[in-house]
């Protein structure tokens, strides 16, 4: 990080670089349009690649925003990004290969997404959804997409 | 971009990225695959034996199964002296008797099972779908077909001819399964 970067830095600005922004758009587009239009291995893996390219930066951004909300000192940290990348790697790899980890991630995702699904149901005036668990496919071949994590690191240079 | 604006944009992008990440889970499209039909031996019900149970297993070798279902269809017919008497009296086969079937997960409570009538002389179809939790790449669910003769003329013999087809809902972003099967358990 250069002194100029430090002067301009804001919490979560790791997500404002081209790679995570493109990855975010690709993930949303692929999940909600491309997978339905062209279901298959390519679209199946594309979401994993896009997700891995920005998820560590999202974790880092949430950490930085959390520090600001807690009125704690913060600064762009390579260590935070390293921890976020390692955590993403471990959780992704275990969820794709090990049943109990897959179940745990599904439980966590179901719990985290329920408030949003409930809010959406309220807006539509329909009954509140049950606290379900999303389906997370255990496919070890998804581990081939793990090098996409390097994009999160490379994005700091682009 | 001004520093304060950049700060707000970064916060907004963080929120959007969080929502997109959550929405990304479970976004894979699905497709339903069906098994070859299993023609079961006819079920015969009489006054002396007015009910029968059959256990069926629907199975698929896949880590991607989301739901597995069973469809039982066929016809209900009756015979015996009572049938002849009914025919002489000008009654249709559907007039004098009917049976009900409960198709549900083995050992389940009534709330989880579906009960549907089958009128004699008419084709019937009973369906049940259950979510599937693949374990070690194999997803199988046992269904119980519980058929009860509700009303029939004395001496009638009711014969249910039936066929079962299993179906499985799979994630289509991974290869299709080798096969979906349905078997009749002893």
Coordinates of C-alpha atoms in Angstrom, one line a residue:
Chain A
X1 CA 0.0 0.0 0.0
X2 CA 1.3 3.4 -0.9
X3 CA 0.8 6.5 1.3
X4 CA -1.5 7.8 -1.4
X5 CA -3.7 4.7 -1.1
X6 CA -3.9 5.2 2.6
X7 CA -5.1 8.7 2.2
X8 CA -7.9 7.7 -0.2
X9 CA -8.8 4.4 1.6
X10 CA -12.3 3.9 2.8
X11 CA -13.7 0.8 4.5
X12 CA -14.7 -1.8 2.0
X13 CA -13.0 -0.2 -0.9
X14 CA -11.4 -3.5 -1.9
X15 CA -14.7 -4.3 -3.5
X16 CA -14.6 -1.2 -5.7
X17 CA -11.9 -2.5 -7.9
X18 CA -12.7 -3.9 -11.4
X19 CA -12.2 -7.6 -10.7
X20 CA -14.6 -7.9 -7.7
X21 CA -17.1 -5.7 -9.4
X22 CA -17.0 -7.7 -12.6
X23 CA -17.1 -10.9 -10.5
X24 CA -20.2 -9.7 -8.7
X25 CA -22.1 -8.9 -11.9
X26 CA -21.0 -12.3 -13.4
X27 CA -22.2 -14.1 -10.3
X28 CA -25.6 -12.5 -10.3
X29 CA -26.0 -12.8 -14.1
X30 CA -24.9 -16.4 -14.1
X31 CA -27.1 -17.5 -11.2
X32 CA -30.3 -15.9 -12.4
X33 CA -30.0 -15.9 -16.2
X34 CA -27.2 -18.0 -17.7
X35 CA -27.7 -21.2 -15.5
X36 CA -31.3 -21.4 -16.6
X37 CA -30.6 -20.6 -20.3
X38 CA -27.5 -22.9 -20.6
X39 CA -27.5 -25.3 -17.6
X40 CA -24.4 -27.4 -17.5
X41 CA -20.9 -27.8 -16.1
X42 CA -19.6 -24.4 -17.5
X43 CA -22.3 -22.3 -15.9
X44 CA -22.1 -24.5 -12.8
X45 CA -18.4 -23.7 -12.3
X46 CA -18.7 -20.1 -13.4
X47 CA -20.5 -19.1 -10.3
X48 CA -17.9 -20.8 -8.1
X49 CA -15.1 -18.9 -9.9
X50 CA -16.9 -15.5 -9.7
X51 CA -17.8 -16.1 -6.0
X52 CA -14.3 -17.1 -5.0
X53 CA -12.9 -14.0 -6.9
X54 CA -14.7 -11.5 -4.7
X55 CA -15.8 -13.3 -1.5
X56 CA -12.5 -12.8 0.4
X57 CA -12.8 -9.1 -0.4
X58 CA -16.4 -9.1 0.8
X59 CA -15.3 -10.6 4.1
X60 CA -12.5 -8.0 4.4
X61 CA -15.0 -5.3 3.6
X62 CA -17.4 -6.5 6.2
X63 CA -14.6 -6.6 8.7
X64 CA -13.6 -3.1 7.9
X65 CA -17.1 -1.8 8.0
X66 CA -17.6 -3.6 11.4
X67 CA -14.5 -1.9 12.8
X68 CA -15.9 1.5 11.7
X69 CA -19.3 0.8 13.2
X70 CA -17.6 -0.3 16.5
X71 CA -15.6 3.0 16.4
X72 CA -12.4 1.0 16.3
X73 CA -9.3 2.1 14.4
X74 CA -9.1 0.4 11.0
X75 CA -6.9 0.4 7.9
X76 CA -6.5 -1.6 4.7
X77 CA -4.9 -4.8 6.0
X78 CA -3.3 -7.5 4.0
X79 CA -3.5 -9.7 7.1
X80 CA -7.3 -9.3 7.1
X81 CA -7.4 -10.3 3.4
X82 CA -5.1 -13.3 4.1
X83 CA -7.4 -14.5 6.9
X84 CA -10.5 -14.0 4.7
X85 CA -8.9 -15.9 1.8
X86 CA -7.9 -18.8 4.0
X87 CA -11.3 -18.9 5.7
X88 CA -13.0 -18.9 2.2
X89 CA -10.7 -21.7 1.0
X90 CA -11.3 -23.9 4.1
X91 CA -15.1 -23.4 4.2
X92 CA -15.5 -23.9 0.4
X93 CA -13.3 -27.0 0.3
X94 CA -14.9 -28.6 3.3
X95 CA -18.5 -27.8 2.2
X96 CA -17.8 -29.3 -1.2
X97 CA -16.3 -32.5 0.2
X98 CA -17.4 -33.3 3.7
X99 CA -21.1 -33.9 4.7
X100 CA -21.1 -32.3 8.2
X101 CA -19.4 -29.1 6.9
X102 CA -21.9 -29.0 4.1
X103 CA -24.8 -29.3 6.6
X104 CA -23.3 -26.5 8.7
X105 CA -22.9 -24.1 5.8
X106 CA -26.4 -24.8 4.7
X107 CA -27.7 -24.1 8.2
X108 CA -25.7 -20.9 8.5
X109 CA -26.9 -19.7 5.0
X110 CA -30.5 -20.6 5.8
X111 CA -30.3 -18.6 9.0
X112 CA -28.6 -15.6 7.5
X113 CA -31.0 -15.4 4.5
X114 CA -34.2 -15.9 6.4
X115 CA -34.6 -12.3 7.5
X116 CA -34.3 -11.1 3.9
X117 CA -36.7 -13.7 2.6
X118 CA -39.1 -12.8 5.5
X119 CA -38.8 -9.1 4.6
X120 CA -39.5 -9.9 0.9
X121 CA -42.6 -12.0 1.9
X122 CA -43.9 -9.0 4.0
X123 CA -43.4 -6.7 1.1
X124 CA -45.4 -9.1 -1.1
X125 CA -48.1 -9.6 1.6
X126 CA -47.6 -13.4 1.7
X127 CA -47.0 -15.7 4.6
X128 CA -43.6 -15.7 6.2
X129 CA -41.4 -18.4 4.8
X130 CA -40.2 -21.3 7.0
X131 CA -36.5 -21.3 8.1
X132 CA -35.4 -23.6 5.3
X133 CA -31.9 -24.6 4.3
X134 CA -30.6 -23.9 0.8
X135 CA -29.3 -26.9 -1.2
X136 CA -25.5 -26.8 -1.5
X137 CA -24.2 -29.4 -3.9
X138 CA -21.3 -31.5 -2.6
X139 CA -19.2 -31.7 -5.8
X140 CA -15.5 -32.3 -5.2
X141 CA -14.7 -31.2 -8.8
X142 CA -15.7 -27.7 -7.7
X143 CA -12.3 -27.6 -6.0
X144 CA -10.8 -27.1 -9.4
X145 CA -12.1 -23.5 -9.2
X146 CA -10.1 -22.7 -6.0
X147 CA -7.3 -20.9 -8.0
X148 CA -9.9 -18.1 -8.5
X149 CA -9.1 -17.0 -5.0
X150 CA -5.9 -15.6 -6.5
X151 CA -8.0 -13.1 -8.4
X152 CA -9.0 -11.5 -5.1
X153 CA -5.3 -10.9 -4.3
X154 CA -4.5 -9.8 -7.9
X155 CA -7.4 -7.3 -7.8
X156 CA -5.3 -5.2 -5.3
X157 CA -2.8 -4.6 -8.1
X158 CA -5.3 -3.9 -10.9
Chain B
X1 CA -14.8 10.6 -6.6
X2 CA -15.1 12.5 -3.3
X3 CA -13.9 10.6 -0.2
X4 CA -17.4 10.7 1.4
X5 CA -19.1 9.6 -1.8
X6 CA -16.6 6.7 -2.2
X7 CA -17.3 5.7 1.4
X8 CA -21.0 5.5 0.8
X9 CA -20.5 3.6 -2.5
X10 CA -18.2 1.1 -0.8
X11 CA -20.9 0.5 1.9
X12 CA -23.6 0.1 -0.7
X13 CA -21.5 -2.4 -2.7
X14 CA -20.7 -4.3 0.5
X15 CA -24.5 -4.7 1.1
X16 CA -25.2 -5.7 -2.5
X17 CA -22.3 -8.2 -2.5
X18 CA -23.6 -9.7 0.7
X19 CA -27.1 -10.1 -0.8
X20 CA -25.8 -11.5 -4.1
X21 CA -23.7 -14.0 -2.1
X22 CA -26.7 -15.2 -0.1
X23 CA -29.0 -15.4 -3.2
X24 CA -26.3 -17.4 -5.0
X25 CA -26.8 -20.4 -2.8
X26 CA -29.6 -22.7 -4.0
X27 CA -29.8 -20.9 -7.4
X28 CA -29.1 -23.9 -9.5
X29 CA -31.9 -24.9 -11.9
X30 CA -33.3 -28.4 -11.6
X31 CA -34.6 -31.1 -13.8
X32 CA -36.8 -34.1 -13.1
X33 CA -35.7 -37.6 -14.1
X34 CA -38.0 -40.6 -14.0
X35 CA -37.4 -44.3 -13.6
X36 CA -38.6 -47.2 -15.6
X37 CA -42.1 -48.3 -14.6
X38 CA -42.4 -51.0 -12.0
X39 CA -45.5 -53.2 -12.5
X40 CA -46.4 -54.6 -9.2
X41 CA -48.3 -57.8 -8.6
X42 CA -52.1 -57.1 -8.3
X43 CA -53.4 -56.3 -4.8
X44 CA -56.5 -58.3 -4.1
X45 CA -58.9 -57.1 -1.3
X46 CA -61.9 -59.0 0.0
X47 CA -64.2 -58.8 3.0
X48 CA -61.9 -61.1 4.9
X49 CA -58.7 -59.1 3.9
X50 CA -59.9 -55.5 3.3
X51 CA -56.5 -53.9 3.5
X52 CA -52.9 -54.4 2.2
X53 CA -49.6 -52.6 2.5
X54 CA -46.7 -52.5 0.1
X55 CA -43.3 -50.9 0.7
X56 CA -41.6 -49.3 -2.3
X57 CA -38.1 -47.8 -2.5
X58 CA -37.2 -45.0 -4.8
X59 CA -33.5 -44.5 -5.2
X60 CA -30.8 -42.6 -7.2
X61 CA -27.0 -42.6 -6.9
X62 CA -26.3 -38.9 -6.9
X63 CA -25.1 -36.2 -4.5
X64 CA -27.3 -33.7 -6.2
X65 CA -30.8 -35.0 -5.4
X66 CA -33.2 -32.4 -4.1
X67 CA -36.5 -34.3 -4.0
X68 CA -37.5 -37.8 -4.7
X69 CA -41.0 -38.8 -5.6
X70 CA -43.2 -41.8 -6.3
X71 CA -46.3 -42.0 -8.5
X72 CA -48.5 -45.0 -8.3
X73 CA -51.2 -45.4 -10.9
X74 CA -53.5 -48.1 -12.2
X75 CA -57.1 -49.3 -12.0
X76 CA -59.4 -50.8 -9.5
X77 CA -61.8 -53.5 -10.5
X78 CA -64.1 -55.8 -8.7
X79 CA -65.4 -59.3 -9.4
X80 CA -67.2 -62.1 -7.6
X81 CA -70.9 -62.9 -7.2
X82 CA -71.6 -59.3 -6.0
X83 CA -70.3 -57.9 -9.3
X84 CA -72.7 -60.0 -11.3
X85 CA -75.6 -59.0 -9.0
X86 CA -74.7 -55.4 -9.4
X87 CA -74.6 -55.7 -13.2
X88 CA -78.0 -57.4 -13.2
X89 CA -79.3 -54.5 -11.1
X90 CA -78.0 -52.1 -13.7
X91 CA -75.4 -50.6 -11.4
X92 CA -72.1 -49.4 -12.8
X93 CA -68.8 -50.7 -11.4
X94 CA -68.2 -47.4 -9.7
X95 CA -71.5 -47.4 -7.9
X96 CA -71.0 -50.0 -5.3
X97 CA -67.5 -49.8 -3.9
X98 CA -64.4 -47.7 -3.5
X99 CA -61.1 -47.9 -1.7
X100 CA -58.6 -45.4 -0.4
X101 CA -54.8 -45.4 -0.5
X102 CA -52.4 -43.7 1.7
X103 CA -49.1 -43.1 0.1
X104 CA -46.4 -41.6 2.3
X105 CA -43.0 -42.1 3.8
X106 CA -42.7 -45.3 5.7
X107 CA -43.7 -44.9 9.3
X108 CA -44.9 -41.3 8.8
X109 CA -47.8 -39.7 10.5
X110 CA -51.0 -39.2 8.7
X111 CA -50.2 -35.5 8.1
X112 CA -47.2 -36.4 6.0
X113 CA -49.1 -38.9 3.9
X114 CA -51.6 -38.3 1.1
X115 CA -54.9 -40.1 1.1
X116 CA -56.8 -40.3 -2.1
X117 CA -59.8 -42.3 -3.1
X118 CA -59.9 -44.7 -6.0
X119 CA -63.3 -45.4 -7.3
X120 CA -63.8 -48.9 -8.7
X121 CA -63.8 -49.0 -12.5
X122 CA -61.9 -45.7 -12.9
X123 CA -58.2 -45.2 -13.3
X124 CA -56.4 -43.7 -10.3
X125 CA -53.1 -41.9 -9.7
X126 CA -51.5 -41.3 -6.3
X127 CA -48.4 -39.1 -6.0
X128 CA -46.0 -38.3 -3.3
X129 CA -42.8 -36.2 -3.3
X130 CA -40.4 -35.9 -0.4
X131 CA -37.3 -33.8 0.0
X132 CA -34.1 -35.8 -0.2
X133 CA -30.9 -35.7 1.9
X134 CA -28.2 -37.5 -0.1
X135 CA -25.9 -39.5 2.1
X136 CA -22.6 -40.8 0.6
X137 CA -23.9 -40.1 -2.8
X138 CA -27.0 -42.2 -2.5
X139 CA -30.5 -40.9 -2.0
X140 CA -33.3 -43.4 -1.3
X141 CA -36.6 -43.0 0.3
X142 CA -39.0 -45.7 1.3
X143 CA -42.7 -45.2 0.6
X144 CA -45.6 -47.1 2.0
X145 CA -48.7 -47.8 -0.1
X146 CA -51.5 -48.6 2.3
X147 CA -54.7 -49.5 0.5
X148 CA -58.0 -50.0 2.4
X149 CA -61.3 -51.2 1.0
X150 CA -63.8 -48.7 2.3
X151 CA -67.0 -50.0 0.9
X152 CA -67.9 -53.0 -1.2
X153 CA -70.9 -55.3 -1.6
X154 CA -70.5 -58.5 0.5
X155 CA -68.6 -61.1 -1.4
X156 CA -66.9 -58.7 -3.7
X157 CA -63.3 -59.2 -4.6
X158 CA -61.5 -56.0 -5.4
X159 CA -58.4 -56.2 -7.6
X160 CA -56.0 -53.2 -7.8
X161 CA -53.7 -53.3 -10.8
X162 CA -50.9 -50.9 -10.3
X163 CA -47.6 -49.4 -11.7
X164 CA -45.1 -47.3 -9.8
X165 CA -42.7 -44.7 -11.3
X166 CA -40.0 -43.0 -9.2
X167 CA -38.8 -39.4 -10.0
X168 CA -35.9 -37.4 -8.7
X169 CA -35.3 -33.7 -8.9
X170 CA -31.6 -33.0 -9.7
X171 CA -29.3 -30.1 -10.0
X172 CA -28.6 -29.8 -13.8
X173 CA -25.2 -28.1 -13.5
X174 CA -23.7 -31.5 -12.7
X175 CA -23.8 -34.7 -14.7
X176 CA -27.1 -36.5 -14.9
X177 CA -27.5 -39.7 -12.8
X178 CA -27.0 -43.2 -14.1
X179 CA -30.5 -44.2 -13.2
X180 CA -33.4 -43.6 -10.9
X181 CA -35.0 -46.9 -9.7
X182 CA -38.1 -48.0 -7.9
X183 CA -38.2 -51.4 -6.3
X184 CA -40.8 -53.3 -4.3
X185 CA -39.5 -54.4 -1.0
X186 CA -40.5 -57.7 0.6

